[in-house]
Amino acid sequence: MPDKGHAASAEAGKIARALGVISSTTMLSRVMGLLRDSLTAALFGAGGFMDAFLVAFKLPNMLRGLLAEGSLTVSFIPVYTEVMEKEGDEAAHKLGRVVITALTLILAVIVLLGILAAPWIVNVVAMGFKDNPEKFNLTVSMTRWLFPFIAFVSLTAIAGGILNAREQFFYPALAPVVLNLCNIVVTWTLYRYFDLPIMAMVLGVLVGGVAQLLIQVRPLGKLGFHYFPDFAFRSEPLKKILLLMGPSTFGVAVYQFNIVISTFFASWLPEGAVSYLYYSERLFQLPLGVFAVSIGVASLPSLSRLAAREDWISFNHTVSHAIRLLFFIVLPASIGLMILSEPIVALLFERGRFTPEMTIGTSTTLKFYALAMIPVSITRVFAQSFYAVKEMKTPVKGAFVSLVVNVFASWLFAFPLGLAQGGLALATAFSSTVNMFYLSEMYRRKNGENPFKGLYKPLFLIALASLGMGALVWLGDAGFIALAGKVSGFSMRLLEILLVIPAGVAGYIVFAKLLGLKDLSELTGRLRGN
């Protein structure tokens, strides 16, 4: 019998090393995304054209999350890993071909239906746009053009799922970099040649969708996977995936509906609210994607392997390790983002048609989004732990509870309490916190162990170190403003960020060491393979 303590340590090491690959590549992707957003902010501001594009892009993007990166991926990886562990590579390759064939047929139907139903979809998602027929019609047109994007990105996601299950994380993580690069190049070079310059962004999305799929082909070939149509739709592993997809699709649909809720309420707010939500969410997603999503992606294959071996001691240890690692990284990032929201937004977006008033609207919303970073991160770890054991119903129930809370909280915070789009971001934080505690309790009942067992002291110390860092960042920023006077312009904003953020990081490391936290040294050791 293998040493379970050694197995837990080995999987923790694999997660840490995968985190190094995924987070560095994701960081590059997020930086490219910020460059893209900075470019589009300068070209299109936060007005009607940008609102229309963001709604149109959100619709196929939601379906992508629902079908590929959501329910299909979390249903596919545990089954694919089990087949690979028990039946070997050839059986796993066959399963991959069958799934891709089935997905292609499903996507063809979805794209066609989306193009035909675009006016109805836009009317449901952004009903407030009906008061502006020109804006509504433009949104419908762009929705039709963007719907094929779901096919490209969904096939990319399943190809990435095969690679991730085999501990190949680089190319799946690189795919969004390629998407953002294509978007930047196409938009910047071609916007002058369109009657409506915003249509260059539509073309950039489609080109990027094709390119990120193509870069997956060679690494799959090196693993021995070569695609050709396989219509063995009666295979038992495919049936198992489809059975798992039922509840997981509903769960992801509930999460996607939360996004629709924010867009729906924002469409009734003054013009620009949809854009404020978008720009602030992009910044909120930067640390979340680099660390929380990366840890989630890295942990699912490890947890699936441990579940297939029925090594529940190592399984619980791996979940606990992921929670602690997330707290150590994400909590200081959320505090720093709240304190520095305005200078960060101004540095990245305030130029061209993006005005100082838009900076204030976006940064205020970002402060509320920052409150959601910890609950969203921990919820993802709990969800992966249930997916790994093919238990899809519990995350669905948690997502449904979150949906109900989000609907009420969005209305309450945005309108009666007058927080506008900031209230919609606060509702995300509140409903995510409810979901986190719900999944934590369900995990305890199912596994017979509190997932936070042994973590209370280190999490308290991490919170102290993060608050110390926050105080240092606030004082540093206030001191810079006092010495520099009115801070404006790209150069002064850049200098402000380059001085304050590294000082905050250094301060956090010092506080962590003074409090006896060994997370950083353990993480760097595992990244080096020690």
Coordinates of C-alpha atoms in Angstrom, one line a residue:
M1 CA 0.0 0.0 0.0
P2 CA 1.5 3.4 -0.9
D3 CA 2.4 5.8 1.8
K4 CA -0.6 8.1 2.0
G5 CA 1.3 10.9 3.5
H6 CA 3.8 10.7 0.7
A7 CA 1.0 10.7 -1.8
A8 CA -0.5 13.9 -0.3
S9 CA 2.9 15.6 -0.4
A10 CA 3.5 14.4 -4.0
E11 CA 0.1 15.8 -5.2
A12 CA 0.8 19.1 -3.3
G13 CA 4.1 19.3 -5.1
K14 CA 2.4 18.7 -8.4
I15 CA -0.2 21.4 -7.7
A16 CA 2.6 23.8 -6.7
R17 CA 4.6 23.1 -9.9
A18 CA 1.5 23.3 -12.1
L19 CA 0.7 26.5 -10.3
G20 CA 4.1 27.9 -11.4
V21 CA 3.4 27.1 -15.0
I22 CA -0.3 28.1 -15.1
S23 CA 0.0 31.2 -13.0
S24 CA 3.0 32.6 -15.0
T25 CA 1.3 32.0 -18.3
T26 CA -2.0 33.3 -17.0
M27 CA -0.3 36.4 -15.7
L28 CA 1.0 37.0 -19.3
S29 CA -2.5 36.4 -20.6
R30 CA -4.0 38.8 -18.0
V31 CA -1.4 41.5 -18.9
M32 CA -2.2 41.0 -22.5
G33 CA -5.9 41.3 -21.6
L34 CA -5.2 44.6 -19.7
L35 CA -3.3 45.9 -22.7
R36 CA -6.3 45.0 -24.9
D37 CA -8.7 46.7 -22.5
S38 CA -6.5 49.8 -22.2
L39 CA -6.5 50.0 -26.0
T40 CA -10.3 49.5 -26.3
A41 CA -10.9 52.0 -23.5
A42 CA -8.8 54.6 -25.4
L43 CA -10.6 53.9 -28.7
F44 CA -14.1 53.4 -27.5
G45 CA -14.4 54.7 -23.9
A46 CA -17.2 53.4 -21.7
G47 CA -20.2 54.5 -23.8
G48 CA -22.9 52.9 -25.9
F49 CA -20.7 51.1 -28.5
M50 CA -18.7 49.5 -25.8
D51 CA -21.8 48.5 -23.8
A52 CA -23.3 46.9 -27.0
F53 CA -20.1 44.9 -27.7
L54 CA -19.7 43.7 -24.1
V55 CA -23.3 42.4 -24.0
A56 CA -22.9 40.7 -27.4
F57 CA -19.6 39.1 -26.4
K58 CA -21.0 38.1 -23.0
L59 CA -23.6 35.8 -24.5
P60 CA -21.4 33.4 -26.4
N61 CA -18.8 33.7 -23.6
M62 CA -21.4 32.5 -21.1
L63 CA -22.3 29.5 -23.3
R64 CA -18.6 28.7 -23.6
G65 CA -18.4 28.6 -19.8
L66 CA -21.6 26.6 -19.6
L67 CA -20.7 23.9 -22.2
A68 CA -16.9 23.7 -22.3
E69 CA -14.9 25.2 -19.6
G70 CA -17.7 24.6 -17.2
S71 CA -19.8 21.4 -17.1
L72 CA -18.0 19.5 -19.9
T73 CA -14.5 20.0 -18.5
V74 CA -15.3 19.2 -14.9
S75 CA -17.3 16.1 -16.0
F76 CA -14.7 15.1 -18.6
I77 CA -11.4 15.3 -16.6
P78 CA -12.4 12.9 -13.7
V79 CA -13.8 10.3 -16.1
Y80 CA -10.8 10.7 -18.5
T81 CA -8.4 10.4 -15.6
E82 CA -10.1 7.2 -14.4
V83 CA -10.0 5.6 -17.8
M84 CA -6.4 6.5 -18.2
E85 CA -5.5 5.1 -14.8
K86 CA -7.4 1.9 -15.2
E87 CA -7.5 1.1 -18.9
G88 CA -4.5 2.8 -20.4
D89 CA -3.7 5.5 -23.0
E90 CA -5.4 4.1 -26.0
A91 CA -8.8 3.9 -24.2
A92 CA -8.3 7.5 -23.0
H93 CA -7.4 8.6 -26.6
K94 CA -10.6 7.0 -27.9
L95 CA -12.7 8.7 -25.3
G96 CA -11.2 12.0 -26.3
R97 CA -12.0 11.5 -29.9
V98 CA -15.6 10.5 -29.1
V99 CA -16.1 13.5 -26.9
I100 CA -14.7 15.9 -29.5
T101 CA -16.9 14.4 -32.2
A102 CA -20.1 14.7 -30.1
L103 CA -19.1 18.3 -29.0
T104 CA -18.6 19.4 -32.6
L105 CA -22.1 18.3 -33.6
I106 CA -23.7 19.9 -30.5
L107 CA -21.8 23.2 -31.1
A108 CA -23.0 23.4 -34.7
V109 CA -26.6 23.3 -33.6
I110 CA -26.0 25.8 -30.8
V111 CA -24.3 28.3 -33.1
L112 CA -27.1 28.1 -35.6
L113 CA -29.8 28.6 -32.9
G114 CA -27.8 31.5 -31.4
I115 CA -27.6 33.3 -34.7
L116 CA -31.3 32.9 -35.3
A117 CA -32.4 33.8 -31.8
A118 CA -30.1 36.8 -31.3
P119 CA -32.8 39.5 -31.1
W120 CA -34.7 37.5 -28.4
I121 CA -31.6 36.8 -26.4
V122 CA -30.5 40.4 -26.4
N123 CA -34.0 41.5 -25.4
V124 CA -33.9 39.1 -22.4
V125 CA -30.4 39.9 -21.3
A126 CA -30.3 43.6 -21.8
M127 CA -33.9 44.7 -21.8
G128 CA -33.0 48.2 -21.0
F129 CA -31.4 48.6 -24.4
K130 CA -34.9 48.5 -26.0
D131 CA -35.2 52.2 -25.2
N132 CA -32.3 52.8 -27.6
P133 CA -33.2 51.0 -30.9
E134 CA -29.8 51.8 -32.5
K135 CA -27.9 50.4 -29.6
F136 CA -30.2 47.3 -29.5
N137 CA -29.8 46.6 -33.2
L138 CA -26.0 46.9 -33.0
T139 CA -25.9 44.5 -30.1
V140 CA -28.0 42.0 -32.0
S141 CA -25.8 42.2 -35.1
M142 CA -22.6 41.8 -33.1
T143 CA -24.1 38.8 -31.2
R144 CA -24.7 37.0 -34.5
W145 CA -21.1 37.6 -35.6
L146 CA -19.7 36.5 -32.3
F147 CA -21.7 33.3 -31.8
P148 CA -19.2 31.1 -33.8
F149 CA -16.6 32.0 -31.2
I150 CA -18.2 29.5 -28.8
A151 CA -17.4 26.6 -31.2
F152 CA -13.7 27.5 -31.4
V153 CA -13.2 28.2 -27.7
S154 CA -15.2 25.1 -26.6
L155 CA -13.1 22.8 -28.6
T156 CA -10.0 24.5 -27.3
A157 CA -11.2 23.8 -23.7
I158 CA -11.7 20.1 -24.3
A159 CA -8.3 19.8 -25.9
G160 CA -6.9 21.6 -22.9
G161 CA -8.7 19.2 -20.6
I162 CA -6.9 16.3 -22.2
L163 CA -3.6 18.0 -21.8
N164 CA -4.3 19.0 -18.2
A165 CA -5.3 15.5 -17.3
R166 CA -1.9 14.4 -18.5
E167 CA -0.1 17.1 -16.4
Q168 CA 0.5 19.2 -19.5
F169 CA -0.5 22.7 -18.4
F170 CA 1.5 25.1 -20.6
Y171 CA -0.4 25.2 -23.9
P172 CA -3.9 25.3 -22.4
A173 CA -2.7 28.2 -20.2
L174 CA -1.1 29.8 -23.3
A175 CA -4.4 29.8 -25.3
P176 CA -5.8 32.9 -23.7
V177 CA -2.5 34.7 -24.5
V178 CA -3.0 33.9 -28.1
L179 CA -6.6 35.1 -28.0
N180 CA -5.7 38.4 -26.5
L181 CA -2.8 39.0 -28.8
C182 CA -4.9 38.4 -31.9
N183 CA -7.6 40.7 -30.5
I184 CA -5.0 43.5 -29.9
V185 CA -3.4 43.2 -33.3
V186 CA -6.6 42.9 -35.3
T187 CA -8.4 45.7 -33.4
W188 CA -5.4 48.1 -33.6
T189 CA -4.6 47.5 -37.3
L190 CA -8.1 47.3 -38.7
Y191 CA -10.4 49.5 -36.7
R192 CA -9.9 52.4 -39.2
Y193 CA -11.2 50.4 -42.1
F194 CA -14.7 49.6 -40.6
D195 CA -17.7 52.0 -40.8
L196 CA -18.2 51.0 -37.2
P197 CA -14.7 50.7 -35.7
I198 CA -16.0 48.5 -32.9
M199 CA -16.5 45.7 -35.4
A200 CA -12.8 45.3 -35.5
M201 CA -13.0 43.9 -32.0
V202 CA -15.5 41.3 -33.2
L203 CA -13.1 40.2 -36.0
G204 CA -10.3 40.0 -33.4
V205 CA -12.3 37.7 -31.2
L206 CA -13.0 35.3 -34.0
V207 CA -9.4 35.2 -35.3
G208 CA -8.2 34.7 -31.7
G209 CA -10.7 31.8 -31.2
V210 CA -9.3 29.9 -34.2
A211 CA -5.7 30.6 -33.3
Q212 CA -6.0 29.3 -29.7
L213 CA -7.5 26.1 -30.9
L214 CA -4.7 25.5 -33.4
I215 CA -1.9 25.8 -30.9
Q216 CA -3.3 22.8 -29.0
V217 CA -2.9 20.4 -32.0
R218 CA 0.9 19.8 -31.8
P219 CA 1.2 19.1 -28.1
L220 CA -1.7 16.6 -28.4
G221 CA 0.1 14.9 -31.2
K222 CA 3.2 14.5 -29.0
L223 CA 1.1 12.7 -26.5
G224 CA 0.0 10.2 -29.1
F225 CA -3.5 11.8 -29.5
H226 CA -4.6 12.2 -33.2
Y227 CA -8.1 13.2 -33.9
F228 CA -10.4 11.6 -36.4
P229 CA -14.2 11.4 -36.1
D230 CA -15.4 8.6 -33.8
F231 CA -19.1 8.1 -33.5
A232 CA -19.0 5.5 -30.7
F233 CA -21.6 7.5 -28.8
R234 CA -22.8 4.4 -26.8
S235 CA -19.5 4.0 -25.0
E236 CA -19.8 3.7 -21.2
P237 CA -17.3 6.5 -20.4
L238 CA -19.2 8.9 -22.6
K239 CA -22.5 8.0 -20.9
K240 CA -20.9 8.6 -17.6
I241 CA -19.7 12.0 -18.7
L242 CA -23.2 12.9 -20.0
L243 CA -24.8 11.7 -16.7
L244 CA -22.4 13.9 -14.8
M245 CA -23.0 16.8 -17.1
G246 CA -26.7 17.0 -16.3
P247 CA -26.4 18.4 -12.8
S248 CA -23.1 20.2 -13.5
T249 CA -24.6 22.0 -16.5
F250 CA -27.4 23.2 -14.3
G251 CA -24.9 24.3 -11.7
V252 CA -22.7 26.2 -14.2
A253 CA -25.9 27.6 -15.8
V254 CA -26.9 29.1 -12.4
Y255 CA -23.4 30.7 -12.1
Q256 CA -23.7 32.1 -15.7
F257 CA -27.2 33.4 -14.8
N258 CA -25.6 35.4 -12.0
I259 CA -23.7 37.2 -14.7
V260 CA -26.9 37.8 -16.7
I261 CA -28.5 39.3 -13.5
S262 CA -25.7 41.8 -13.2
T263 CA -26.0 42.8 -16.9
F264 CA -29.8 42.9 -16.6
F265 CA -29.7 45.3 -13.7
A266 CA -26.9 47.3 -15.2
S267 CA -28.8 47.9 -18.4
W268 CA -31.3 49.9 -16.3
L269 CA -28.6 52.1 -14.8
P270 CA -27.1 55.2 -16.5
E271 CA -25.1 54.7 -19.7
G272 CA -21.7 53.3 -19.0
A273 CA -22.7 51.0 -16.1
V274 CA -22.2 47.9 -18.1
S275 CA -18.7 49.1 -19.1
Y276 CA -17.8 50.0 -15.5
L277 CA -18.7 46.5 -14.4
Y278 CA -16.7 45.1 -17.2
Y279 CA -13.5 47.1 -16.6
S280 CA -13.6 46.5 -12.9
E281 CA -14.3 42.8 -13.3
R282 CA -11.3 42.5 -15.6
L283 CA -9.1 43.9 -12.9
F284 CA -10.8 41.7 -10.2
Q285 CA -10.2 38.7 -12.4
L286 CA -6.5 39.4 -12.8
P287 CA -5.3 38.1 -9.4
L288 CA -8.2 35.7 -9.3
G289 CA -7.3 34.1 -12.6
V290 CA -3.5 34.1 -12.0
F291 CA -3.8 32.3 -8.6
A292 CA -7.3 31.1 -7.7
V293 CA -8.3 29.7 -11.1
S294 CA -4.8 28.3 -11.6
I295 CA -4.9 26.4 -8.4
G296 CA -8.4 25.1 -9.3
V297 CA -7.1 23.9 -12.7
A298 CA -4.0 22.3 -11.2
S299 CA -5.9 20.7 -8.3
L300 CA -8.7 18.9 -10.3
P301 CA -6.4 16.3 -11.9
S302 CA -4.6 15.7 -8.6
L303 CA -7.9 15.3 -6.7
S304 CA -9.3 13.1 -9.4
R305 CA -6.2 10.8 -9.2
L306 CA -6.5 10.5 -5.4
A307 CA -10.3 9.8 -5.7
A308 CA -9.7 7.1 -8.3
R309 CA -7.2 5.5 -5.8
E310 CA -9.6 6.1 -2.9
D311 CA -6.9 7.8 -0.9
W312 CA -9.2 10.0 1.2
I313 CA -6.5 11.1 3.7
S314 CA -4.4 12.5 1.0
F315 CA -7.5 13.9 -0.7
N316 CA -8.5 15.9 2.4
H317 CA -4.9 17.1 3.0
T318 CA -4.7 18.3 -0.6
V319 CA -7.9 20.3 -0.3
S320 CA -6.6 21.9 3.0
H321 CA -3.3 22.7 1.4
A322 CA -5.1 24.4 -1.6
I323 CA -7.2 26.5 0.8
R324 CA -4.2 27.7 2.8
L325 CA -2.2 28.5 -0.3
L326 CA -5.1 30.6 -1.7
F327 CA -5.5 32.5 1.5
F328 CA -1.8 33.3 1.6
I329 CA -1.8 34.6 -2.0
V330 CA -5.3 36.1 -2.5
L331 CA -6.1 37.8 0.8
P332 CA -3.2 40.4 0.5
A333 CA -4.0 40.8 -3.2
S334 CA -7.7 41.7 -2.4
I335 CA -6.7 44.2 0.3
G336 CA -4.1 45.8 -2.0
L337 CA -6.7 46.0 -4.8
M338 CA -9.1 47.9 -2.6
I339 CA -6.6 50.4 -1.4
L340 CA -5.0 51.1 -4.9
S341 CA -8.1 50.7 -7.0
E342 CA -8.2 54.3 -8.3
P343 CA -4.5 54.7 -9.3
I344 CA -4.6 51.3 -10.9
V345 CA -7.7 52.1 -13.0
A346 CA -6.3 55.5 -13.9
L347 CA -2.9 54.1 -15.0
L348 CA -4.5 51.4 -17.2
F349 CA -7.5 53.1 -18.7
E350 CA -7.5 56.9 -18.2
R351 CA -6.7 58.2 -21.7
G352 CA -8.4 59.0 -24.9
R353 CA -12.2 58.7 -24.4
F354 CA -11.8 57.2 -20.9
T355 CA -12.3 60.2 -18.6
P356 CA -11.5 60.8 -14.9
E357 CA -15.2 60.4 -14.1
M358 CA -15.1 56.9 -15.7
T359 CA -12.0 56.1 -13.5
I360 CA -14.0 56.9 -10.4
G361 CA -17.0 54.8 -11.5
T362 CA -14.8 51.9 -12.3
S363 CA -12.5 52.1 -9.2
T364 CA -15.5 52.3 -6.9
T365 CA -17.0 49.2 -8.4
L366 CA -13.6 47.5 -8.2
K367 CA -13.4 48.0 -4.4
F368 CA -16.6 46.0 -4.0
Y369 CA -15.4 43.3 -6.3
A370 CA -12.2 42.9 -4.3
L371 CA -14.4 41.8 -1.3
A372 CA -15.4 38.7 -3.4
M373 CA -11.9 37.4 -4.1
I374 CA -11.5 35.1 -1.0
P375 CA -15.0 33.6 -1.2
V376 CA -14.9 33.0 -4.9
S377 CA -11.4 31.4 -4.6
I378 CA -12.3 29.1 -1.8
T379 CA -15.6 28.2 -3.4
R380 CA -13.7 27.0 -6.5
V381 CA -11.6 24.7 -4.5
F382 CA -14.6 23.1 -2.8
A383 CA -16.4 22.7 -6.1
Q384 CA -13.3 21.0 -7.6
S385 CA -13.2 18.6 -4.6
F386 CA -16.8 17.5 -5.4
Y387 CA -16.2 17.3 -9.1
A388 CA -13.2 15.0 -8.5
V389 CA -15.5 12.4 -6.8
K390 CA -18.1 12.9 -9.5
E391 CA -20.5 14.5 -7.0
M392 CA -22.2 17.3 -9.1
K393 CA -25.4 17.9 -7.1
T394 CA -23.8 19.6 -4.1
P395 CA -22.1 22.4 -6.1
V396 CA -25.4 22.8 -8.0
K397 CA -27.3 23.3 -4.8
G398 CA -24.7 25.8 -3.6
A399 CA -24.9 27.7 -6.9
F400 CA -28.7 27.8 -6.7
V401 CA -28.6 29.3 -3.2
S402 CA -26.1 31.8 -4.4
L403 CA -28.3 32.7 -7.3
V404 CA -31.3 33.4 -5.1
V405 CA -29.2 35.5 -2.8
N406 CA -27.6 37.4 -5.7
V407 CA -30.9 38.4 -7.3
F408 CA -32.2 39.9 -4.1
A409 CA -28.9 41.5 -3.1
S410 CA -28.4 43.0 -6.6
W411 CA -31.7 44.7 -6.5
L412 CA -31.3 45.8 -2.9
F413 CA -27.7 47.2 -3.2
A414 CA -28.0 48.7 -6.7
F415 CA -31.4 50.5 -6.3
P416 CA -32.9 51.0 -2.8
L417 CA -29.4 51.5 -1.3
G418 CA -28.3 53.5 -4.3
L419 CA -24.9 51.8 -4.9
A420 CA -25.6 51.5 -8.6
Q421 CA -23.1 49.1 -10.4
G422 CA -21.0 49.0 -7.2
G423 CA -24.0 47.4 -5.5
L424 CA -24.0 44.7 -8.2
A425 CA -20.3 43.9 -7.4
L426 CA -21.1 43.9 -3.7
A427 CA -23.9 41.4 -4.4
T428 CA -21.4 39.1 -6.1
A429 CA -19.2 39.2 -2.9
F430 CA -22.2 38.6 -0.6
S431 CA -23.7 35.7 -2.6
S432 CA -20.2 34.1 -3.1
T433 CA -19.6 34.2 0.7
V434 CA -22.9 32.4 1.3
N435 CA -21.9 29.7 -1.3
M436 CA -18.5 29.3 0.3
F437 CA -20.0 28.5 3.7
Y438 CA -22.6 26.2 2.3
L439 CA -20.0 24.1 0.4
S440 CA -17.8 24.1 3.4
E441 CA -20.5 22.6 5.5
M442 CA -21.4 20.1 2.8
Y443 CA -17.8 19.0 2.5
R444 CA -17.7 18.4 6.3
R445 CA -20.8 16.3 6.2
K446 CA -19.6 14.2 3.2
N447 CA -16.0 13.7 4.2
G448 CA -16.4 13.7 7.9
E449 CA -13.7 16.3 8.4
N450 CA -13.8 20.1 8.7
P451 CA -11.9 21.4 5.7
F452 CA -10.5 24.2 7.9
K453 CA -9.2 21.8 10.5
G454 CA -5.8 22.9 11.5
L455 CA -6.0 26.1 9.5
Y456 CA -7.5 28.6 11.9
K457 CA -4.2 29.7 13.4
P458 CA -2.3 30.1 10.1
L459 CA -5.2 31.8 8.5
F460 CA -5.4 34.2 11.4
L461 CA -1.7 34.9 11.0
I462 CA -2.1 35.4 7.3
A463 CA -4.8 37.9 8.0
L464 CA -2.6 39.8 10.4
A465 CA 0.3 39.9 7.8
S466 CA -2.2 41.1 5.1
L467 CA -3.6 43.9 7.3
G468 CA 0.0 45.0 8.1
M469 CA 0.7 45.0 4.4
G470 CA -2.5 47.0 3.8
A471 CA -1.5 49.6 6.3
L472 CA 1.9 49.9 4.7
V473 CA 0.4 50.3 1.2
W474 CA -2.1 52.9 2.4
L475 CA 0.7 54.9 4.2
G476 CA 3.0 54.6 1.2
D477 CA 0.4 55.8 -1.3
A478 CA -0.6 58.7 1.0
G479 CA 3.0 59.6 1.4
F480 CA 3.6 59.5 -2.3
I481 CA 0.7 61.8 -3.0
A482 CA 1.8 64.2 -0.2
L483 CA 5.3 64.5 -1.7
A484 CA 4.3 64.5 -5.4
G485 CA 1.2 66.8 -5.0
K486 CA -1.6 66.1 -7.5
V487 CA -0.8 62.8 -9.2
S488 CA -1.9 62.7 -12.8
G489 CA -0.6 61.5 -16.2
F490 CA 0.7 58.1 -17.1
S491 CA 4.3 58.7 -15.9
M492 CA 3.3 59.8 -12.4
R493 CA 0.7 57.0 -12.1
L494 CA 3.2 54.4 -13.2
L495 CA 5.8 55.7 -10.7
E496 CA 3.2 55.6 -7.9
I497 CA 2.4 51.9 -8.7
L498 CA 6.0 50.9 -9.2
L499 CA 6.9 52.3 -5.8
V500 CA 3.9 51.3 -3.7
I501 CA 3.2 47.7 -4.9
P502 CA 6.7 46.4 -4.5
A503 CA 6.9 48.0 -1.1
G504 CA 3.7 46.3 -0.1
V505 CA 4.9 42.9 -1.4
A506 CA 8.2 43.3 0.5
G507 CA 6.3 44.3 3.6
Y508 CA 4.0 41.3 3.4
I509 CA 7.0 38.9 3.1
V510 CA 8.6 40.6 6.2
F511 CA 5.3 40.4 8.2
A512 CA 4.8 36.8 7.2
K513 CA 8.3 35.8 8.4
L514 CA 8.0 37.7 11.6
L515 CA 4.7 35.8 12.3
G516 CA 6.4 32.5 11.6
L517 CA 4.5 31.7 8.4
K518 CA 6.4 29.3 6.2
D519 CA 4.0 29.3 3.2
L520 CA 6.3 31.3 0.9
S521 CA 9.4 29.1 1.5
E522 CA 7.4 25.9 1.1
L523 CA 5.8 27.2 -2.1
T524 CA 9.2 28.2 -3.6
G525 CA 10.7 24.9 -2.5
R526 CA 8.0 22.9 -4.3
L527 CA 8.3 25.1 -7.4
R528 CA 11.9 24.1 -7.5
G529 CA 10.9 20.5 -7.0
N530 CA 12.3 20.2 -3.4

